[in-house]
PDB file of C-alpha atoms and ligand atoms in Angstrom:
ATOM      1  CA  MET G   1     -46.657  49.441   1.482  1.00  0.00           C
ATOM      2  CA  THR G   2     -44.137  46.623   1.786  1.00  0.00           C
ATOM      3  CA  GLU G   3     -41.703  46.836   4.669  1.00  0.00           C
ATOM      4  CA  GLN G   4     -38.254  47.123   3.048  1.00  0.00           C
ATOM      5  CA  LEU G   5     -35.952  45.335   5.448  1.00  0.00           C
ATOM      6  CA  TYR G   6     -32.885  45.992   3.260  1.00  0.00           C
ATOM      7  CA  ARG G   7     -33.135  49.623   3.877  1.00  0.00           C
ATOM      8  CA  ALA G   8     -32.070  49.078   7.403  1.00  0.00           C
ATOM      9  CA  ASP G   9     -29.679  46.182   6.743  1.00  0.00           C
ATOM     10  CA  ALA G  10     -28.462  45.632   3.204  1.00  0.00           C
ATOM     11  CA  TYR G  11     -26.706  42.288   4.419  1.00  0.00           C
ATOM     12  CA  LEU G  12     -29.786  40.465   5.289  1.00  0.00           C
ATOM     13  CA  ARG G  13     -29.990  37.335   3.141  1.00  0.00           C
ATOM     14  CA  ASP G  14     -33.496  36.004   3.966  1.00  0.00           C
ATOM     15  CA  CYS G  15     -36.587  36.796   6.120  1.00  0.00           C
ATOM     16  CA  ALA G  16     -39.869  35.319   7.113  1.00  0.00           C
ATOM     17  CA  ALA G  17     -42.881  36.999   5.579  1.00  0.00           C
ATOM     18  CA  ASN G  18     -46.496  36.589   4.684  1.00  0.00           C
ATOM     19  CA  VAL G  19     -48.069  36.659   1.313  1.00  0.00           C
ATOM     20  CA  LEU G  20     -50.531  39.497   0.963  1.00  0.00           C
ATOM     21  CA  ALA G  21     -51.594  39.111  -2.704  1.00  0.00           C
ATOM     22  CA  VAL G  22     -50.654  37.264  -5.916  1.00  0.00           C
ATOM     23  CA  ASN G  23     -51.587  38.612  -9.312  1.00  0.00           C
ATOM     24  CA  GLU G  24     -52.410  36.647 -12.386  1.00  0.00           C
ATOM     25  CA  ARG G  25     -48.995  37.529 -13.959  1.00  0.00           C
ATOM     26  CA  GLY G  26     -47.044  35.760 -11.144  1.00  0.00           C
ATOM     27  CA  GLY G  27     -46.448  38.956  -9.149  1.00  0.00           C
ATOM     28  CA  ILE G  28     -46.176  38.343  -5.341  1.00  0.00           C
ATOM     29  CA  VAL G  29     -46.607  40.840  -2.749  1.00  0.00           C
ATOM     30  CA  LEU G  30     -45.369  40.200   0.803  1.00  0.00           C
ATOM     31  CA  ASP G  31     -45.825  42.082   3.946  1.00  0.00           C
ATOM     32  CA  ARG G  32     -42.012  42.460   4.331  1.00  0.00           C
ATOM     33  CA  THR G  33     -38.939  41.571   2.189  1.00  0.00           C
ATOM     34  CA  VAL G  34     -35.175  41.594   1.860  1.00  0.00           C
ATOM     35  CA  PHE G  35     -35.544  41.754  -2.047  1.00  0.00           C
ATOM     36  CA  TYR G  36     -34.592  45.076  -3.566  1.00  0.00           C
ATOM     37  CA  ALA G  37     -37.003  46.393  -6.137  1.00  0.00           C
ATOM     38  CA  SER G  38     -35.361  47.642  -9.411  1.00  0.00           C
ATOM     39  CA  ALA G  39     -34.740  51.416  -9.079  1.00  0.00           C
ATOM     40  CA  GLY G  40     -32.006  53.920  -9.762  1.00  0.00           C
ATOM     41  CA  GLY G  41     -30.061  51.748 -12.201  1.00  0.00           C
ATOM     42  CA  GLN G  42     -29.678  48.758  -9.751  1.00  0.00           C
ATOM     43  CA  PRO G  43     -31.713  45.650 -10.967  1.00  0.00           C
ATOM     44  CA  GLY G  44     -34.237  43.995  -8.816  1.00  0.00           C
ATOM     45  CA  ASP G  45     -33.185  40.972  -6.812  1.00  0.00           C
ATOM     46  CA  LYS G  46     -33.461  37.320  -7.760  1.00  0.00           C
ATOM     47  CA  GLY G  47     -33.979  34.362  -5.303  1.00  0.00           C
ATOM     48  CA  ALA G  48     -36.737  32.199  -4.129  1.00  0.00           C
ATOM     49  CA  LEU G  49     -39.779  32.063  -1.812  1.00  0.00           C
ATOM     50  CA  GLU G  50     -39.794  28.951   0.269  1.00  0.00           C
ATOM     51  CA  ILE G  51     -43.396  28.196   0.948  1.00  0.00           C
ATOM     52  CA  GLU G  52     -44.345  26.919   4.372  1.00  0.00           C
ATOM     53  CA  GLY G  53     -45.572  23.273   4.020  1.00  0.00           C
ATOM     54  CA  GLY G  54     -43.470  22.605   1.110  1.00  0.00           C
ATOM     55  CA  GLY G  55     -42.593  24.038  -2.412  1.00  0.00           C
ATOM     56  CA  VAL G  56     -40.253  26.645  -3.670  1.00  0.00           C
ATOM     57  CA  CYS G  57     -41.194  29.437  -5.897  1.00  0.00           C
ATOM     58  CA  PRO G  58     -38.118  30.953  -7.774  1.00  0.00           C
ATOM     59  CA  ILE G  59     -38.186  34.794  -8.174  1.00  0.00           C
ATOM     60  CA  ALA G  60     -36.875  36.128 -11.467  1.00  0.00           C
ATOM     61  CA  THR G  61     -36.781  39.792 -10.539  1.00  0.00           C
ATOM     62  CA  THR G  62     -38.373  42.385  -8.093  1.00  0.00           C
ATOM     63  CA  VAL G  63     -40.088  45.575  -9.235  1.00  0.00           C
ATOM     64  CA  TYR G  64     -42.145  48.355  -7.655  1.00  0.00           C
ATOM     65  CA  ASP G  65     -45.924  48.402  -8.197  1.00  0.00           C
ATOM     66  CA  ALA G  66     -47.412  51.608  -9.802  1.00  0.00           C
ATOM     67  CA  ASP G  67     -47.736  53.059  -6.323  1.00  0.00           C
ATOM     68  CA  ARG G  68     -43.805  53.029  -5.914  1.00  0.00           C
ATOM     69  CA  ALA G  69     -44.281  51.656  -2.414  1.00  0.00           C
ATOM     70  CA  THR G  70     -45.515  48.085  -2.898  1.00  0.00           C
ATOM     71  CA  ILE G  71     -42.899  45.528  -3.967  1.00  0.00           C
ATOM     72  CA  VAL G  72     -43.773  42.992  -6.371  1.00  0.00           C
ATOM     73  CA  HIS G  73     -41.739  39.666  -6.403  1.00  0.00           C
ATOM     74  CA  VAL G  74     -42.055  38.337  -9.940  1.00  0.00           C
ATOM     75  CA  ALA G  75     -41.996  34.526 -10.198  1.00  0.00           C
ATOM     76  CA  LEU G  76     -40.061  32.721 -12.777  1.00  0.00           C
ATOM     77  CA  GLU G  77     -42.660  31.911 -15.618  1.00  0.00           C
ATOM     78  CA  GLY G  78     -44.386  28.468 -15.119  1.00  0.00           C
ATOM     79  CA  SER G  79     -43.667  28.224 -11.259  1.00  0.00           C
ATOM     80  CA  ALA G  80     -46.228  27.030  -8.757  1.00  0.00           C
ATOM     81  CA  LEU G  81     -47.202  30.199  -6.941  1.00  0.00           C
ATOM     82  CA  PRO G  82     -47.941  30.626  -3.222  1.00  0.00           C
ATOM     83  CA  SER G  83     -51.390  31.771  -2.159  1.00  0.00           C
ATOM     84  CA  ALA G  84     -52.368  34.888  -0.226  1.00  0.00           C
ATOM     85  CA  GLY G  85     -52.332  34.250   3.472  1.00  0.00           C
ATOM     86  CA  GLN G  86     -49.368  31.802   3.268  1.00  0.00           C
ATOM     87  CA  ALA G  87     -46.199  32.061   5.187  1.00  0.00           C
ATOM     88  CA  VAL G  88     -42.937  32.035   3.279  1.00  0.00           C
ATOM     89  CA  ARG G  89     -39.159  32.555   3.713  1.00  0.00           C
ATOM     90  CA  ALA G  90     -37.839  34.927   1.171  1.00  0.00           C
ATOM     91  CA  VAL G  91     -34.275  33.994   0.303  1.00  0.00           C
ATOM     92  CA  LEU G  92     -32.110  36.097  -1.747  1.00  0.00           C
ATOM     93  CA  ASP G  93     -29.676  34.943  -4.486  1.00  0.00           C
ATOM     94  CA  TRP G  94     -26.915  36.374  -2.332  1.00  0.00           C
ATOM     95  CA  ASP G  95     -23.967  35.973  -4.741  1.00  0.00           C
ATOM     96  CA  THR G  96     -25.632  38.127  -7.264  1.00  0.00           C
ATOM     97  CA  ARG G  97     -26.813  40.795  -4.721  1.00  0.00           C
ATOM     98  CA  ALA G  98     -23.346  40.894  -3.047  1.00  0.00           C
ATOM     99  CA  LYS G  99     -21.825  41.758  -6.458  1.00  0.00           C
ATOM    100  CA  LEU G 100     -24.435  44.391  -7.081  1.00  0.00           C
ATOM    101  CA  MET G 101     -23.690  45.982  -3.826  1.00  0.00           C
ATOM    102  CA  ARG G 102     -20.052  46.183  -4.386  1.00  0.00           C
ATOM    103  CA  MET G 103     -20.497  47.545  -8.012  1.00  0.00           C
ATOM    104  CA  HIS G 104     -23.262  50.105  -6.829  1.00  0.00           C
ATOM    105  CA  THR G 105     -20.842  51.356  -4.135  1.00  0.00           C
ATOM    106  CA  CYS G 106     -18.026  51.529  -6.759  1.00  0.00           C
ATOM    107  CA  LEU G 107     -20.146  53.773  -9.012  1.00  0.00           C
ATOM    108  CA  HIS G 108     -20.549  56.260  -6.102  1.00  0.00           C
ATOM    109  CA  LEU G 109     -16.625  56.420  -6.004  1.00  0.00           C
ATOM    110  CA  LEU G 110     -16.692  56.903  -9.671  1.00  0.00           C
ATOM    111  CA  CYS G 111     -19.174  59.670  -9.280  1.00  0.00           C
ATOM    112  CA  ALA G 112     -17.042  61.330  -6.558  1.00  0.00           C
ATOM    113  CA  LEU G 113     -13.935  61.178  -8.867  1.00  0.00           C
ATOM    114  CA  VAL G 114     -15.646  62.637 -11.990  1.00  0.00           C
ATOM    115  CA  LYS G 115     -16.875  66.031 -11.151  1.00  0.00           C
ATOM    116  CA  PHE G 116     -19.406  66.328 -13.837  1.00  0.00           C
ATOM    117  CA  PRO G 117     -23.170  66.004 -13.850  1.00  0.00           C
ATOM    118  CA  VAL G 118     -24.336  62.363 -14.019  1.00  0.00           C
ATOM    119  CA  THR G 119     -27.078  61.824 -16.675  1.00  0.00           C
ATOM    120  CA  GLY G 120     -27.512  58.016 -16.276  1.00  0.00           C
ATOM    121  CA  GLY G 121     -26.206  54.728 -15.001  1.00  0.00           C
ATOM    122  CA  GLN G 122     -26.521  50.975 -14.704  1.00  0.00           C
ATOM    123  CA  VAL G 123     -25.236  48.585 -12.091  1.00  0.00           C
ATOM    124  CA  GLY G 124     -24.462  45.055 -13.308  1.00  0.00           C
ATOM    125  CA  VAL G 125     -23.045  41.921 -11.751  1.00  0.00           C
ATOM    126  CA  GLU G 126     -19.770  42.130 -13.716  1.00  0.00           C
ATOM    127  CA  GLU G 127     -19.763  45.675 -14.827  1.00  0.00           C
ATOM    128  CA  GLY G 128     -21.274  49.007 -14.103  1.00  0.00           C
ATOM    129  CA  ARG G 129     -21.423  52.391 -15.944  1.00  0.00           C
ATOM    130  CA  LEU G 130     -22.157  55.950 -15.450  1.00  0.00           C
ATOM    131  CA  ASP G 131     -22.961  58.539 -18.111  1.00  0.00           C
ATOM    132  CA  PHE G 132     -21.577  62.075 -17.595  1.00  0.00           C
ATOM    133  CA  ASP G 133     -21.989  65.481 -19.317  1.00  0.00           C
ATOM    134  CA  ILE G 134     -18.434  66.131 -20.154  1.00  0.00           C
ATOM    135  CA  GLU G 135     -17.532  68.608 -22.976  1.00  0.00           C
ATOM    136  CA  ASP G 136     -13.837  68.070 -22.894  1.00  0.00           C
ATOM    137  CA  ALA G 137     -13.022  64.449 -23.133  1.00  0.00           C
ATOM    138  CA  SER G 138      -9.370  65.019 -21.944  1.00  0.00           C
ATOM    139  CA  ALA G 139     -10.906  65.721 -18.468  1.00  0.00           C
ATOM    140  CA  VAL G 140     -11.112  61.896 -17.872  1.00  0.00           C
ATOM    141  CA  ASP G 141      -8.459  59.284 -18.276  1.00  0.00           C
ATOM    142  CA  LYS G 142      -9.065  55.580 -17.992  1.00  0.00           C
ATOM    143  CA  ASP G 143      -5.784  54.728 -16.336  1.00  0.00           C
ATOM    144  CA  ARG G 144      -5.829  57.589 -13.909  1.00  0.00           C
ATOM    145  CA  LEU G 145      -9.389  56.861 -12.918  1.00  0.00           C
ATOM    146  CA  THR G 146      -8.570  53.159 -12.405  1.00  0.00           C
ATOM    147  CA  ALA G 147      -5.684  54.040 -10.082  1.00  0.00           C
ATOM    148  CA  ASP G 148      -7.816  56.611  -8.258  1.00  0.00           C
ATOM    149  CA  LEU G 149     -10.784  54.103  -7.905  1.00  0.00           C
ATOM    150  CA  ASN G 150      -8.346  51.443  -6.502  1.00  0.00           C
ATOM    151  CA  ALA G 151      -6.886  53.895  -4.014  1.00  0.00           C
ATOM    152  CA  LEU G 152     -10.237  54.650  -2.576  1.00  0.00           C
ATOM    153  CA  VAL G 153     -10.967  50.971  -2.501  1.00  0.00           C
ATOM    154  CA  ALA G 154      -7.700  50.218  -0.699  1.00  0.00           C
ATOM    155  CA  ALA G 155      -8.235  53.030   1.835  1.00  0.00           C
ATOM    156  CA  ASN G 156     -11.458  51.001   3.045  1.00  0.00           C
ATOM    157  CA  HIS G 157     -13.471  54.187   3.656  1.00  0.00           C
ATOM    158  CA  PRO G 158     -16.537  53.650   5.761  1.00  0.00           C
ATOM    159  CA  VAL G 159     -19.990  53.752   4.014  1.00  0.00           C
ATOM    160  CA  GLY G 160     -22.889  54.882   6.080  1.00  0.00           C
ATOM    161  CA  GLU G 161     -26.239  56.503   5.765  1.00  0.00           C
ATOM    162  CA  ARG G 162     -28.093  59.605   7.191  1.00  0.00           C
ATOM    163  CA  TRP G 163     -31.734  60.636   6.824  1.00  0.00           C
ATOM    164  CA  ILE G 164     -32.878  64.075   6.075  1.00  0.00           C
ATOM    165  CA  THR G 165     -36.263  65.480   5.487  1.00  0.00           C
ATOM    166  CA  ASP G 166     -37.576  66.465   1.866  1.00  0.00           C
ATOM    167  CA  ALA G 167     -37.390  70.070   3.008  1.00  0.00           C
ATOM    168  CA  GLU G 168     -33.754  69.765   3.893  1.00  0.00           C
ATOM    169  CA  LEU G 169     -32.958  68.215   0.549  1.00  0.00           C
ATOM    170  CA  GLU G 170     -34.913  70.980  -1.237  1.00  0.00           C
ATOM    171  CA  ALA G 171     -32.814  73.518   0.673  1.00  0.00           C
ATOM    172  CA  ASN G 172     -29.596  71.894  -0.483  1.00  0.00           C
ATOM    173  CA  PRO G 173     -29.980  70.991  -4.201  1.00  0.00           C
ATOM    174  CA  GLY G 174     -26.331  70.559  -4.573  1.00  0.00           C
ATOM    175  CA  LEU G 175     -26.623  67.206  -2.861  1.00  0.00           C
ATOM    176  CA  VAL G 176     -28.233  65.841  -5.997  1.00  0.00           C
ATOM    177  CA  ARG G 177     -25.561  64.619  -8.454  1.00  0.00           C
ATOM    178  CA  THR G 178     -27.772  62.490 -10.752  1.00  0.00           C
ATOM    179  CA  MET G 179     -30.344  64.376 -12.961  1.00  0.00           C
ATOM    180  CA  ALA G 180     -31.642  61.274 -14.435  1.00  0.00           C
ATOM    181  CA  VAL G 181     -32.605  59.558 -11.182  1.00  0.00           C
ATOM    182  CA  LYS G 182     -35.028  61.597  -9.066  1.00  0.00           C
ATOM    183  CA  PRO G 183     -34.200  61.254  -5.414  1.00  0.00           C
ATOM    184  CA  PRO G 184     -36.644  59.012  -3.524  1.00  0.00           C
ATOM    185  CA  MET G 185     -38.801  61.827  -2.071  1.00  0.00           C
ATOM    186  CA  GLY G 186     -42.399  61.845  -1.166  1.00  0.00           C
ATOM    187  CA  SER G 187     -42.309  59.768   2.140  1.00  0.00           C
ATOM    188  CA  GLY G 188     -41.219  63.008   4.019  1.00  0.00           C
ATOM    189  CA  ARG G 189     -37.589  61.854   4.329  1.00  0.00           C
ATOM    190  CA  VAL G 190     -34.731  60.962   2.048  1.00  0.00           C
ATOM    191  CA  ARG G 191     -31.798  58.636   2.817  1.00  0.00           C
ATOM    192  CA  LEU G 192     -28.229  59.923   2.056  1.00  0.00           C
ATOM    193  CA  VAL G 193     -25.384  57.631   1.340  1.00  0.00           C
ATOM    194  CA  VAL G 194     -22.340  58.791   3.336  1.00  0.00           C
ATOM    195  CA  ILE G 195     -18.958  57.733   2.129  1.00  0.00           C
ATOM    196  CA  GLY G 196     -15.879  58.652   4.183  1.00  0.00           C
ATOM    197  CA  GLU G 197     -15.917  60.666   7.303  1.00  0.00           C
ATOM    198  CA  GLY G 198     -18.885  62.937   7.325  1.00  0.00           C
ATOM    199  CA  GLY G 199     -19.382  62.224   3.569  1.00  0.00           C
ATOM    200  CA  ALA G 200     -15.996  63.519   2.660  1.00  0.00           C
ATOM    201  CA  ILE G 201     -15.835  61.146  -0.406  1.00  0.00           C
ATOM    202  CA  ASP G 202     -19.630  61.158  -1.436  1.00  0.00           C
ATOM    203  CA  LEU G 203     -22.727  62.441   0.115  1.00  0.00           C
ATOM    204  CA  GLN G 204     -25.909  62.194  -1.949  1.00  0.00           C
ATOM    205  CA  PRO G 205     -29.465  60.776  -1.761  1.00  0.00           C
ATOM    206  CA  CYS G 206     -29.644  57.045  -2.616  1.00  0.00           C
ATOM    207  CA  GLY G 207     -32.023  54.279  -1.905  1.00  0.00           C
ATOM    208  CA  GLY G 208     -29.914  51.503  -3.171  1.00  0.00           C
ATOM    209  CA  THR G 209     -27.896  48.798  -1.364  1.00  0.00           C
ATOM    210  CA  HIS G 210     -24.295  49.478  -0.361  1.00  0.00           C
ATOM    211  CA  VAL G 211     -21.374  47.588   1.250  1.00  0.00           C
ATOM    212  CA  LYS G 212     -20.227  48.900   4.638  1.00  0.00           C
ATOM    213  CA  GLY G 213     -16.649  49.785   3.669  1.00  0.00           C
ATOM    214  CA  THR G 214     -14.982  50.625   0.204  1.00  0.00           C
ATOM    215  CA  GLY G 215     -12.630  47.830   0.768  1.00  0.00           C
ATOM    216  CA  GLU G 216     -15.378  45.279   0.209  1.00  0.00           C
ATOM    217  CA  ILE G 217     -15.538  46.395  -3.467  1.00  0.00           C
ATOM    218  CA  GLY G 218     -12.293  44.767  -4.228  1.00  0.00           C
ATOM    219  CA  ARG G 219     -10.000  45.700  -7.221  1.00  0.00           C
ATOM    220  CA  VAL G 220     -11.769  47.277 -10.285  1.00  0.00           C
ATOM    221  CA  ALA G 221     -10.789  48.650 -13.627  1.00  0.00           C
ATOM    222  CA  VAL G 222     -12.150  51.334 -15.810  1.00  0.00           C
ATOM    223  CA  THR G 223     -12.624  49.344 -19.003  1.00  0.00           C
ATOM    224  CA  ARG G 224     -13.828  51.925 -21.566  1.00  0.00           C
ATOM    225  CA  ILE G 225     -14.759  55.682 -21.793  1.00  0.00           C
ATOM    226  CA  GLU G 226     -17.137  55.885 -24.803  1.00  0.00           C
ATOM    227  CA  LYS G 227     -18.450  59.102 -26.575  1.00  0.00           C
ATOM    228  CA  LYS G 228     -22.332  58.898 -26.516  1.00  0.00           C
ATOM    229  CA  GLY G 229     -23.375  62.110 -28.174  1.00  0.00           C
ATOM    230  CA  LYS G 230     -21.804  65.586 -28.186  1.00  0.00           C
ATOM    231  CA  LEU G 231     -21.540  65.957 -24.461  1.00  0.00           C
ATOM    232  CA  ASN G 232     -22.160  62.591 -23.139  1.00  0.00           C
ATOM    233  CA  ARG G 233     -19.227  60.393 -22.004  1.00  0.00           C
ATOM    234  CA  ARG G 234     -20.054  56.795 -20.789  1.00  0.00           C
ATOM    235  CA  ILE G 235     -17.584  55.379 -18.295  1.00  0.00           C
ATOM    236  CA  ARG G 236     -17.552  51.542 -17.723  1.00  0.00           C
ATOM    237  CA  VAL G 237     -16.011  49.839 -14.762  1.00  0.00           C
ATOM    238  CA  ALA G 238     -15.588  46.208 -14.229  1.00  0.00           C
ATOM    239  CA  PHE G 239     -14.308  43.998 -11.313  1.00  0.00           C
ATOM    240  CA  ALA G 240     -10.516  43.321 -12.064  1.00  0.00           C
TER     241      ALA G 240
HETATM  242 ZN1  LIG D   1     -26.139  54.169  -3.791  1.00  0.00          ZN
END
């Protein structure tokens, strides 16, 4: 299991690590990492591994191995790979990650404003989207949502976290807003994201990376509300 340093501090931009294994497809496993592995609609991180003694291995993306605990850094095709046992410095493409953190946190605000079940979502660098089960489309308005999102951003609500046990989550199924994304259970405990005092704005299981205050998101705009099937409405948000 890879030690996931971003879980404790999403603002870490690099770390020293040792290469545990390298597979034939350019997948590199480290003992610890600041790279977020693709999950829950947030893409895996890009960046580079600076190899001790010289050489840089660019990382195109980061994914979980089949065990959902080991993180695999996927080297850009054709790159010179480090070897097992080598020391490296894992360095994030921070510009990209910072935008993903801002957009990911913004989608929590959208989820808090639109009180319908979430059926899917995707976080991007310029744009993010959430799909909701909404029967009556008049329940959501683009301009109204944009104003409400920006009010939550301007208020700079604190964003924190709290850990609960799997049993506590099972006893409180109302905490789970997203049907499409199973909460990261199995390790015995689950991390909740807490937005606003005591989770007044949002409180739900999430393993992603967030900014520390909603003010860091910056101004945003709901760009489109699309009909995707009888019940499904897709709401797109972009940085303004
Ligand atoms: Zn989250």
